Short mmCIF file of C-alpha atoms and ligand atoms in Angstrom, two decimals:
data_model
loop_
_atom_site.label_atom_id
_atom_site.label_comp_id
_atom_site.label_asym_id
_atom_site.label_seq_id
_atom_site.Cartn_x
_atom_site.Cartn_y
_atom_site.Cartn_z
CA MET C 1 -8.00 -25.00 28.80
CA ALA C 2 -5.20 -23.06 27.21
CA ALA C 3 -5.20 -23.20 23.43
CA LYS C 4 -2.28 -25.04 22.01
CA LYS C 5 -0.06 -23.21 19.59
CA TYR C 6 -0.49 -24.57 16.08
CA MET C 7 1.16 -23.35 12.91
CA VAL C 8 -2.24 -23.07 11.20
CA PRO C 9 -5.59 -22.97 12.97
CA MET C 10 -8.19 -25.66 12.42
CA SER C 11 -10.77 -23.10 11.25
CA SER C 12 -11.13 -19.33 11.42
CA PRO C 13 -14.09 -17.06 10.98
CA ASP C 14 -13.81 -14.33 8.27
CA ILE C 15 -14.72 -11.10 10.06
CA SER C 16 -14.45 -7.79 8.21
CA GLU C 17 -14.31 -4.22 9.42
CA ASP C 18 -17.95 -3.84 8.21
CA ASP C 19 -18.98 -6.85 10.33
CA ARG C 20 -17.39 -5.24 13.44
CA GLN C 21 -19.06 -1.92 12.65
CA ALA C 22 -22.51 -3.52 12.21
CA VAL C 23 -22.30 -5.12 15.69
CA PHE C 24 -20.92 -1.93 17.17
CA GLU C 25 -23.75 0.14 15.77
CA THR C 26 -26.38 -2.26 17.04
CA MET C 27 -24.94 -1.82 20.52
CA GLN C 28 -25.77 1.87 20.39
CA THR C 29 -29.49 1.10 19.95
CA ARG C 30 -32.00 0.04 22.52
CA TYR C 31 -32.76 -3.16 20.71
CA LEU C 32 -30.50 -5.99 21.84
CA SER C 33 -33.13 -8.66 21.25
CA ILE C 34 -36.44 -8.87 19.30
CA GLY C 35 -35.69 -5.91 17.08
CA PRO C 36 -35.23 -4.94 13.44
CA LYS C 37 -31.98 -6.88 12.88
CA ILE C 38 -33.49 -10.36 13.22
CA GLU C 39 -36.15 -9.37 10.73
CA ALA C 40 -33.56 -8.10 8.20
CA PHE C 41 -31.41 -11.21 8.76
CA GLU C 42 -34.49 -13.44 8.06
CA ARG C 43 -35.17 -11.35 4.88
CA SER C 44 -31.63 -11.96 3.67
CA PHE C 45 -32.30 -15.65 3.88
CA ARG C 46 -35.62 -15.47 2.06
CA GLU C 47 -33.86 -13.59 -0.73
CA PHE C 48 -30.86 -15.90 -0.82
CA THR C 49 -32.75 -19.15 -0.77
CA GLY C 50 -36.07 -18.15 -2.32
CA ALA C 51 -37.96 -19.67 0.59
CA ALA C 52 -41.25 -17.97 1.58
CA GLU C 53 -40.41 -17.96 5.29
CA ALA C 54 -37.22 -17.78 7.37
CA VAL C 55 -37.07 -17.98 11.13
CA GLY C 56 -33.86 -17.04 13.00
CA VAL C 57 -32.90 -19.02 16.11
CA ASN C 58 -29.95 -19.19 18.49
CA SER C 59 -28.37 -22.36 17.05
CA GLY C 60 -28.66 -24.89 14.30
CA THR C 61 -29.55 -27.48 16.93
CA SER C 62 -32.44 -25.29 18.23
CA GLY C 63 -33.65 -24.87 14.61
CA LEU C 64 -33.66 -28.63 14.02
CA HIS C 65 -35.39 -29.22 17.38
CA LEU C 66 -38.19 -26.73 16.44
CA CYS C 67 -38.64 -28.46 13.08
CA VAL C 68 -39.17 -31.79 14.83
CA LYS C 69 -41.76 -30.13 17.12
CA ALA C 70 -43.55 -28.24 14.33
CA ALA C 71 -43.74 -31.46 12.30
CA GLY C 72 -45.53 -33.10 15.19
CA ILE C 73 -42.96 -35.77 15.75
CA SER C 74 -43.30 -37.21 19.25
CA GLU C 75 -42.68 -40.18 21.52
CA GLY C 76 -42.07 -43.44 19.63
CA ASP C 77 -42.39 -41.94 16.18
CA LEU C 78 -39.87 -43.34 13.69
CA VAL C 79 -37.61 -40.97 11.75
CA ILE C 80 -35.15 -42.13 9.09
CA THR C 81 -31.78 -40.44 9.43
CA THR C 82 -28.04 -40.89 9.01
CA PRO C 83 -25.38 -42.08 11.55
CA PHE C 84 -22.70 -40.10 9.62
CA SER C 85 -23.33 -36.61 10.87
CA PHE C 86 -22.75 -34.19 13.70
CA VAL C 87 -24.71 -35.49 16.75
CA SER C 88 -27.33 -32.72 16.71
CA SER C 89 -29.23 -34.12 13.77
CA THR C 90 -30.05 -37.26 15.85
CA ASN C 91 -30.15 -35.61 19.25
CA VAL C 92 -33.17 -33.40 18.26
CA LEU C 93 -35.19 -36.63 17.69
CA LEU C 94 -34.17 -37.95 21.11
CA PHE C 95 -35.26 -34.64 22.77
CA GLU C 96 -38.80 -35.66 21.75
CA ARG C 97 -38.35 -39.32 22.49
CA ALA C 98 -38.75 -40.17 18.82
CA VAL C 99 -36.76 -43.23 17.58
CA PRO C 100 -34.06 -42.63 14.99
CA VAL C 101 -33.97 -45.29 12.21
CA PHE C 102 -30.40 -45.18 10.90
CA VAL C 103 -29.74 -45.96 7.33
CA ASP C 104 -26.14 -46.32 6.17
CA VAL C 105 -24.59 -43.87 3.77
CA ASP C 106 -23.31 -43.72 0.24
CA PRO C 107 -19.62 -44.70 0.30
CA MET C 108 -18.63 -41.85 -2.11
CA THR C 109 -20.54 -38.84 -0.70
CA GLY C 110 -21.23 -39.93 2.91
CA ASN C 111 -24.83 -38.75 2.42
CA LEU C 112 -27.85 -41.03 3.01
CA ASP C 113 -27.83 -44.04 0.68
CA VAL C 114 -31.16 -43.43 -1.03
CA ALA C 115 -31.66 -47.00 -2.28
CA GLN C 116 -31.43 -48.16 1.34
CA VAL C 117 -33.77 -45.40 2.44
CA LYS C 118 -36.37 -46.60 -0.06
CA GLN C 119 -35.98 -50.14 1.16
CA ALA C 120 -36.31 -49.05 4.78
CA VAL C 121 -39.47 -47.07 4.08
CA GLU C 122 -41.01 -50.04 2.28
CA ASP C 123 -40.05 -52.51 5.05
CA ILE C 124 -41.28 -50.24 7.75
CA ILE C 125 -44.70 -49.60 6.23
CA SER C 126 -45.12 -53.27 5.22
CA LYS C 127 -46.13 -53.96 8.85
CA ASP C 128 -44.17 -57.23 8.60
CA PRO C 129 -42.48 -57.43 12.04
CA GLY C 130 -39.50 -59.31 10.64
CA LYS C 131 -38.79 -56.64 8.05
CA LEU C 132 -39.36 -53.79 10.47
CA LYS C 133 -37.05 -55.27 13.02
CA LYS C 134 -34.14 -55.20 10.65
CA TRP C 135 -34.08 -51.37 10.67
CA LEU C 136 -34.76 -50.73 14.33
CA PRO C 137 -32.21 -50.44 17.13
CA LYS C 138 -31.76 -53.52 19.28
CA LYS C 139 -32.96 -51.86 22.43
CA ILE C 140 -35.84 -49.31 22.44
CA ALA C 141 -37.22 -47.77 25.64
CA VAL C 142 -40.52 -46.55 24.18
CA LYS C 143 -43.40 -48.17 22.28
CA THR C 144 -42.69 -47.51 18.59
CA GLY C 145 -45.22 -45.59 16.53
CA PRO C 146 -45.50 -44.80 12.79
CA LEU C 147 -42.83 -43.66 10.39
CA LYS C 148 -43.20 -39.85 10.26
CA ALA C 149 -40.18 -38.26 8.58
CA ILE C 150 -36.86 -38.41 6.96
CA LEU C 151 -34.14 -36.14 8.38
CA SER C 152 -31.32 -35.91 5.82
CA VAL C 153 -28.00 -34.16 6.27
CA ASP C 154 -26.03 -32.35 3.54
CA VAL C 155 -22.70 -33.66 4.81
CA PHE C 156 -19.59 -31.49 4.54
CA GLY C 157 -21.45 -29.06 2.34
CA GLN C 158 -22.68 -31.46 -0.36
CA PRO C 159 -26.44 -31.87 -0.83
CA ALA C 160 -28.02 -35.32 -0.43
CA GLU C 161 -29.87 -36.99 -3.41
CA TYR C 162 -33.03 -34.93 -3.29
CA ASP C 163 -34.73 -36.14 -6.52
CA GLN C 164 -34.99 -39.54 -4.84
CA LEU C 165 -35.69 -38.38 -1.30
CA GLN C 166 -38.41 -36.06 -2.49
CA LYS C 167 -40.09 -38.89 -4.42
CA ILE C 168 -39.96 -41.17 -1.41
CA VAL C 169 -41.50 -38.58 0.99
CA SER C 170 -44.23 -37.63 -1.45
CA ASP C 171 -45.09 -41.29 -2.24
CA HIS C 172 -45.52 -42.02 1.45
CA GLU C 173 -46.63 -38.71 2.87
CA LEU C 174 -43.67 -38.22 5.13
CA THR C 175 -42.10 -34.99 6.32
CA LEU C 176 -38.60 -34.13 4.98
CA ILE C 177 -36.31 -32.14 7.21
CA GLU C 178 -33.12 -31.02 5.50
CA ASP C 179 -30.18 -30.42 7.80
CA SER C 180 -28.16 -27.93 5.71
CA CYS C 181 -26.17 -26.71 8.67
CA GLU C 182 -22.99 -27.57 6.70
CA ALA C 183 -24.25 -26.59 3.26
CA LEU C 184 -25.24 -22.92 3.08
CA GLY C 185 -25.18 -21.96 -0.62
CA ALA C 186 -24.57 -25.44 -1.96
CA GLU C 187 -26.57 -26.42 -5.04
CA TYR C 188 -28.07 -29.74 -6.13
CA LYS C 189 -28.94 -29.65 -9.82
CA HIS C 190 -28.78 -25.83 -9.70
CA LYS C 191 -31.16 -25.56 -6.77
CA LYS C 192 -30.07 -24.26 -3.36
CA ALA C 193 -29.58 -26.59 -0.37
CA GLY C 194 -32.07 -26.11 2.41
CA GLY C 195 -34.99 -25.78 -0.03
CA PHE C 196 -35.63 -29.48 -0.75
CA GLY C 197 -37.66 -30.44 2.29
CA ASP C 198 -40.64 -29.16 4.28
CA PHE C 199 -37.91 -27.51 6.42
CA GLY C 200 -34.30 -26.50 5.82
CA VAL C 201 -31.94 -25.62 8.62
CA PHE C 202 -28.70 -23.60 8.67
CA ALA C 203 -26.18 -22.96 11.48
CA PHE C 204 -23.78 -20.11 12.20
CA TYR C 205 -21.21 -21.46 14.65
CA PRO C 206 -17.80 -19.75 14.01
CA ASN C 207 -16.50 -22.58 11.80
CA LYS C 208 -19.49 -22.44 9.43
CA GLN C 209 -19.44 -20.61 6.08
CA VAL C 210 -21.40 -17.74 7.60
CA THR C 211 -21.16 -16.99 11.32
CA THR C 212 -23.09 -15.06 13.97
CA GLY C 213 -21.08 -16.50 16.88
CA GLU C 214 -23.94 -18.82 17.72
CA GLY C 215 -27.07 -18.90 15.63
CA GLY C 216 -29.29 -20.74 13.20
CA MET C 217 -32.03 -20.25 10.62
CA VAL C 218 -34.95 -22.40 9.52
CA ILE C 219 -36.55 -21.93 6.14
CA THR C 220 -39.87 -23.25 5.01
CA ASN C 221 -42.58 -22.47 2.44
CA ASN C 222 -45.35 -23.35 4.88
CA LYS C 223 -46.76 -20.40 6.77
CA GLU C 224 -48.35 -22.50 9.49
CA TYR C 225 -45.01 -24.21 10.20
CA ALA C 226 -43.35 -20.77 10.31
CA ASP C 227 -45.87 -19.41 12.79
CA MET C 228 -45.29 -22.47 15.01
CA LEU C 229 -41.51 -22.05 14.78
CA ARG C 230 -41.85 -18.39 15.76
CA ALA C 231 -44.11 -19.24 18.71
CA LEU C 232 -41.92 -22.05 19.96
CA ARG C 233 -38.61 -20.07 19.76
CA ASN C 234 -40.31 -17.28 21.81
CA GLN C 235 -41.44 -19.14 24.93
CA GLY C 236 -44.56 -20.51 23.28
CA ARG C 237 -46.20 -17.16 22.54
CA ALA C 238 -48.64 -17.62 19.59
CA PRO C 239 -49.49 -14.62 17.34
CA GLY C 240 -51.67 -12.34 19.45
CA ASP C 241 -50.36 -13.60 22.84
CA THR C 242 -49.10 -10.85 25.13
CA TRP C 243 -45.67 -11.10 26.88
CA LEU C 244 -47.10 -13.19 29.69
CA GLN C 245 -49.47 -15.38 27.67
CA HIS C 246 -48.02 -18.68 26.40
CA THR C 247 -50.29 -20.80 24.17
CA TYR C 248 -47.65 -23.54 23.91
CA LEU C 249 -44.87 -25.07 25.90
CA GLY C 250 -42.04 -23.15 24.24
CA TYR C 251 -38.33 -22.34 24.53
CA ASN C 252 -36.10 -19.40 24.51
CA TYR C 253 -34.42 -20.09 21.22
CA ARG C 254 -34.30 -16.44 20.03
CA LEU C 255 -31.32 -14.99 18.21
CA ASP C 256 -30.19 -11.68 19.69
CA GLU C 257 -29.80 -8.48 17.67
CA LEU C 258 -25.94 -8.33 17.94
CA SER C 259 -25.65 -11.79 16.35
CA ALA C 260 -28.30 -10.92 13.72
CA ALA C 261 -26.39 -7.70 12.84
CA LEU C 262 -23.29 -9.78 12.25
CA GLY C 263 -25.34 -12.24 10.18
CA ILE C 264 -26.73 -9.52 7.90
CA SER C 265 -23.27 -8.11 7.31
CA GLN C 266 -21.88 -11.59 6.51
CA MET C 267 -24.80 -12.41 4.20
CA LYS C 268 -24.01 -9.25 2.16
CA ARG C 269 -20.85 -11.04 1.02
CA VAL C 270 -21.98 -14.61 1.22
CA ASN C 271 -20.86 -15.38 -2.34
CA LYS C 272 -17.42 -13.98 -1.67
CA LEU C 273 -17.16 -16.10 1.51
CA LEU C 274 -18.13 -19.22 -0.43
CA ASN C 275 -15.81 -18.42 -3.34
CA ASP C 276 -12.89 -17.87 -0.97
CA ARG C 277 -13.50 -21.30 0.52
CA GLN C 278 -13.73 -22.78 -2.98
CA ARG C 279 -10.34 -21.26 -3.79
CA VAL C 280 -8.73 -22.86 -0.74
CA ALA C 281 -10.34 -26.22 -1.58
CA ASP C 282 -8.94 -25.91 -5.10
CA TRP C 283 -5.43 -25.41 -3.73
CA TYR C 284 -5.78 -28.47 -1.58
CA ASN C 285 -7.24 -30.54 -4.51
CA ALA C 286 -4.24 -29.58 -6.67
CA LYS C 287 -1.53 -30.16 -4.05
CA LEU C 288 -2.94 -33.41 -2.67
CA SER C 289 -2.98 -35.00 -6.10
CA GLN C 290 0.80 -35.38 -5.68
CA ILE C 291 0.52 -37.23 -2.32
CA ASN C 292 0.06 -41.02 -2.19
CA GLY C 293 -2.27 -42.71 0.24
CA VAL C 294 -4.88 -39.94 0.41
CA GLU C 295 -8.27 -39.60 -1.36
CA LYS C 296 -9.58 -36.11 -1.99
CA PRO C 297 -13.20 -35.18 -1.20
CA PHE C 298 -15.60 -36.61 -3.79
CA VAL C 299 -18.07 -34.19 -5.32
CA THR C 300 -20.81 -35.63 -7.55
CA THR C 301 -21.90 -34.05 -10.85
CA ASP C 302 -25.34 -33.46 -9.19
CA THR C 303 -23.62 -31.03 -6.85
CA THR C 304 -23.58 -28.07 -9.19
CA ARG C 305 -22.18 -25.95 -6.39
CA MET C 306 -20.21 -27.33 -3.47
CA SER C 307 -20.26 -25.24 -0.30
CA TRP C 308 -17.05 -26.10 1.41
CA PHE C 309 -17.58 -26.45 5.11
CA VAL C 310 -14.61 -28.61 6.00
CA TYR C 311 -11.92 -30.23 3.86
CA VAL C 312 -12.02 -33.92 4.64
CA ILE C 313 -9.62 -36.45 3.18
CA ARG C 314 -9.73 -40.24 3.36
CA LEU C 315 -6.68 -42.28 4.01
CA ASP C 316 -5.84 -45.60 2.37
CA LYS C 317 -6.82 -48.57 4.58
CA GLN C 318 -3.24 -49.49 5.54
CA ILE C 319 -2.58 -46.05 7.07
CA ASP C 320 -3.37 -45.76 10.82
CA ARG C 321 -5.41 -42.56 10.91
CA ASP C 322 -4.96 -41.97 14.66
CA VAL C 323 -1.21 -42.37 14.53
CA LEU C 324 -1.06 -40.02 11.58
CA ALA C 325 -3.32 -37.46 13.36
CA ASN C 326 -1.07 -37.53 16.35
CA LYS C 327 2.07 -37.01 14.28
CA LEU C 328 0.49 -34.09 12.54
CA ASP C 329 -0.56 -32.59 15.87
CA ILE C 330 3.00 -32.83 17.14
CA ALA C 331 4.17 -31.23 13.85
CA GLY C 332 1.89 -28.24 14.66
CA ILE C 333 -0.92 -29.15 12.26
CA PRO C 334 -4.36 -29.64 13.91
CA VAL C 335 -6.61 -32.28 12.39
CA ARG C 336 -9.87 -33.91 13.42
CA PRO C 337 -11.31 -37.35 12.85
CA TYR C 338 -14.62 -36.80 10.96
CA PHE C 339 -17.10 -38.13 12.00
CA LEU C 340 -17.06 -40.46 14.94
CA PRO C 341 -20.26 -42.29 13.99
CA ILE C 342 -23.36 -41.23 15.97
CA HIS C 343 -24.47 -44.78 16.71
CA LEU C 344 -21.14 -45.54 18.46
CA GLN C 345 -21.20 -42.54 20.77
CA PRO C 346 -21.35 -43.81 24.36
CA TYR C 347 -24.87 -42.48 25.15
CA MET C 348 -26.22 -44.02 21.94
CA VAL C 349 -24.73 -47.37 22.76
CA ASP C 350 -26.36 -47.12 26.23
CA LEU C 351 -29.70 -46.14 24.86
CA PHE C 352 -30.08 -48.39 21.81
CA GLY C 353 -27.49 -51.16 22.21
CA TYR C 354 -25.60 -50.38 18.93
CA GLN C 355 -22.32 -52.17 18.21
CA SER C 356 -19.51 -51.62 15.82
CA GLY C 357 -20.33 -53.34 12.48
CA ASP C 358 -23.95 -52.09 12.57
CA TYR C 359 -23.40 -49.41 9.89
CA PRO C 360 -20.24 -50.57 8.02
CA VAL C 361 -19.95 -47.82 5.44
CA THR C 362 -20.35 -45.08 8.06
CA GLU C 363 -17.77 -46.73 10.22
CA ASP C 364 -15.29 -47.27 7.41
CA ILE C 365 -15.48 -43.63 6.30
CA GLY C 366 -15.39 -42.52 9.95
CA ASN C 367 -12.25 -44.59 10.56
CA ARG C 368 -10.35 -43.33 7.50
CA SER C 369 -11.24 -39.60 7.41
CA ILE C 370 -9.49 -36.54 8.77
CA ALA C 371 -10.40 -32.93 8.33
CA LEU C 372 -7.47 -30.67 7.52
CA PRO C 373 -7.20 -27.10 8.67
CA PHE C 374 -9.65 -25.09 6.55
CA SER C 375 -11.15 -21.63 6.24
CA GLY C 376 -11.78 -19.02 3.56
CA ILE C 377 -8.92 -16.89 4.90
CA MET C 378 -6.22 -19.52 4.60
CA THR C 379 -3.30 -18.56 2.40
CA GLU C 380 -1.74 -20.69 -0.27
CA GLU C 381 1.40 -20.84 1.85
CA GLN C 382 -0.62 -22.29 4.74
CA VAL C 383 -2.15 -24.90 2.40
CA ASP C 384 1.35 -25.72 1.19
CA LEU C 385 2.58 -26.07 4.70
CA VAL C 386 -0.22 -28.46 5.65
CA CYS C 387 0.37 -30.61 2.56
CA GLU C 388 4.14 -30.65 3.17
CA LYS C 389 3.71 -31.77 6.78
CA LEU C 390 1.06 -34.34 5.76
CA SER C 391 3.44 -35.76 3.18
CA GLU C 392 6.26 -35.94 5.76
CA CYS C 393 4.13 -37.60 8.38
CA LEU C 394 2.86 -40.16 5.81
CA LEU C 395 6.44 -41.10 4.93
CA ASN C 396 7.79 -41.34 8.48
C1 LIG W 1 -23.15 -27.44 12.85
C2 LIG W 1 -24.16 -28.49 12.66
C3 LIG W 1 -25.39 -28.42 13.28
C4 LIG W 1 -25.83 -27.33 14.27
O1 LIG W 1 -24.87 -26.87 15.08
P1 LIG W 1 -25.01 -25.74 16.18
O2 LIG W 1 -23.72 -25.81 16.82
O3 LIG W 1 -26.16 -26.18 17.12
O4 LIG W 1 -25.33 -24.44 15.53
C5 LIG W 1 -26.33 -29.41 12.98
N1 LIG W 1 -26.07 -30.36 12.15
C6 LIG W 1 -24.90 -30.46 11.51
C7 LIG W 1 -24.73 -31.59 10.55
C8 LIG W 1 -23.90 -29.55 11.76
O5 LIG W 1 -22.72 -29.66 11.15
#
C-alpha cells in the first residue's frame, strides 16, 4: 500500500546519528542474536526502573504473553482486565484460553475503574452464581476456573490507580500484570510505571517513546519468574539445557542484537526523549485551549510524570467524530480513532457475544476520541498547523 502524503506524519521515531552508529557497529560483530547487547539493554532497564530483573523480548505482545504463561494462567482462568486498550492486552489471555473479565474504565483517565474492579473481585470470589454471571461474557467456550489475576493497562502513558489495585491483589492473592507498553518513564506518586505489579511490560514499536523497531521488555522482582521468562522466550530452554534440550514448550520471542543496540542507544537519552514529547504535548495543551468543542487529555494529580505516548483529544457529544476525522484526512492531517473498544472487535463479538452498550464508558470515550499527529520531533509550526486545520474542520 503506497503511503498517502500527509502534511504532518501521525508519528515518527526519533533516531539520532549515535543510534545509527550503534546498529552499524553491531553489524560488524559476529553476534546478531544472543550476545552482549541484549544483556546491556536489560541492564539499562534494571537501572531505569529499579527492578531486580529485566528480560528483553521481540515485542510487547510476546512479553505480555510470557507473563501470562509464567503466572500459570491457563484454560478457563479468569483475569480482570480493561476493554479500553490496544488488543494485545486481551489477546495474550485468549492465547492461553483464559477468560477475560472486562471491567469498565474511569471516565476521566480511561484506566480501569478501581471501585468496579473491587466489586468484580468480591462478586467473583463470593461463589454466588448470580453475582458472578454479571461480570462474565454471555458466551464462553471453556469451563471457567478461579480468578487468577488483574491485567491493568497504563493507557496513553498514564499509570492506573496502583494504591488500590495493589491492595486488591494482596488482599486476594492475585497476580498483577502491568501493561506499561504505553507508559515508559511515567510516574504514579513518584514511582515508575511498570514496577507496580508482579510483572511490568514495555514495548518498542516505532511509535512508542523508545523504539527498537520491534521489541519489548518485561521487568519483575521475582527471580523464578525471570528464569521462566528467559526459558520461554528461548524455545523452552531452562538454565543448564543445551541448544537441543527443551525443558518447556517455548517460543522464539528473542530480541536480536541489532534491535538491542538501538534500544541501548535510545535508553541513554530516554529522559530527553520523554521531555521532548512533554514539550510537544504542552504546545498542544496551550493551543487547544482556544478551540471550542474539544477536551484536552486529562492528567490526574497522582500522575507525577506523564509519559506522552499519543495525544488524544475528546470531542463534544454533538460533533461527529468520523466525519471530522475524514475532513482532517482530506486536509492532509492524519488522525486515528482511539480506541475501538476491544469487546466490540469482530472476533470478540464472535467468541463472547458482546454487544454495544456492555461497557458504556469505554464506548463513549472510544466514540469521541481522536489521536492527533504526535512525536517528540514535531515542531511548534507543525502543532500550529494541526490545530489550525482542526479548528477549520470543526467550523465547516
Ligand atoms: C503497543 C502496545 C502493546 C504491545 O505492542 P507490540 O506491538 O506487540 O510491541 C501492548 N499493549 C498496549 C496497551 C500497547 O499500546
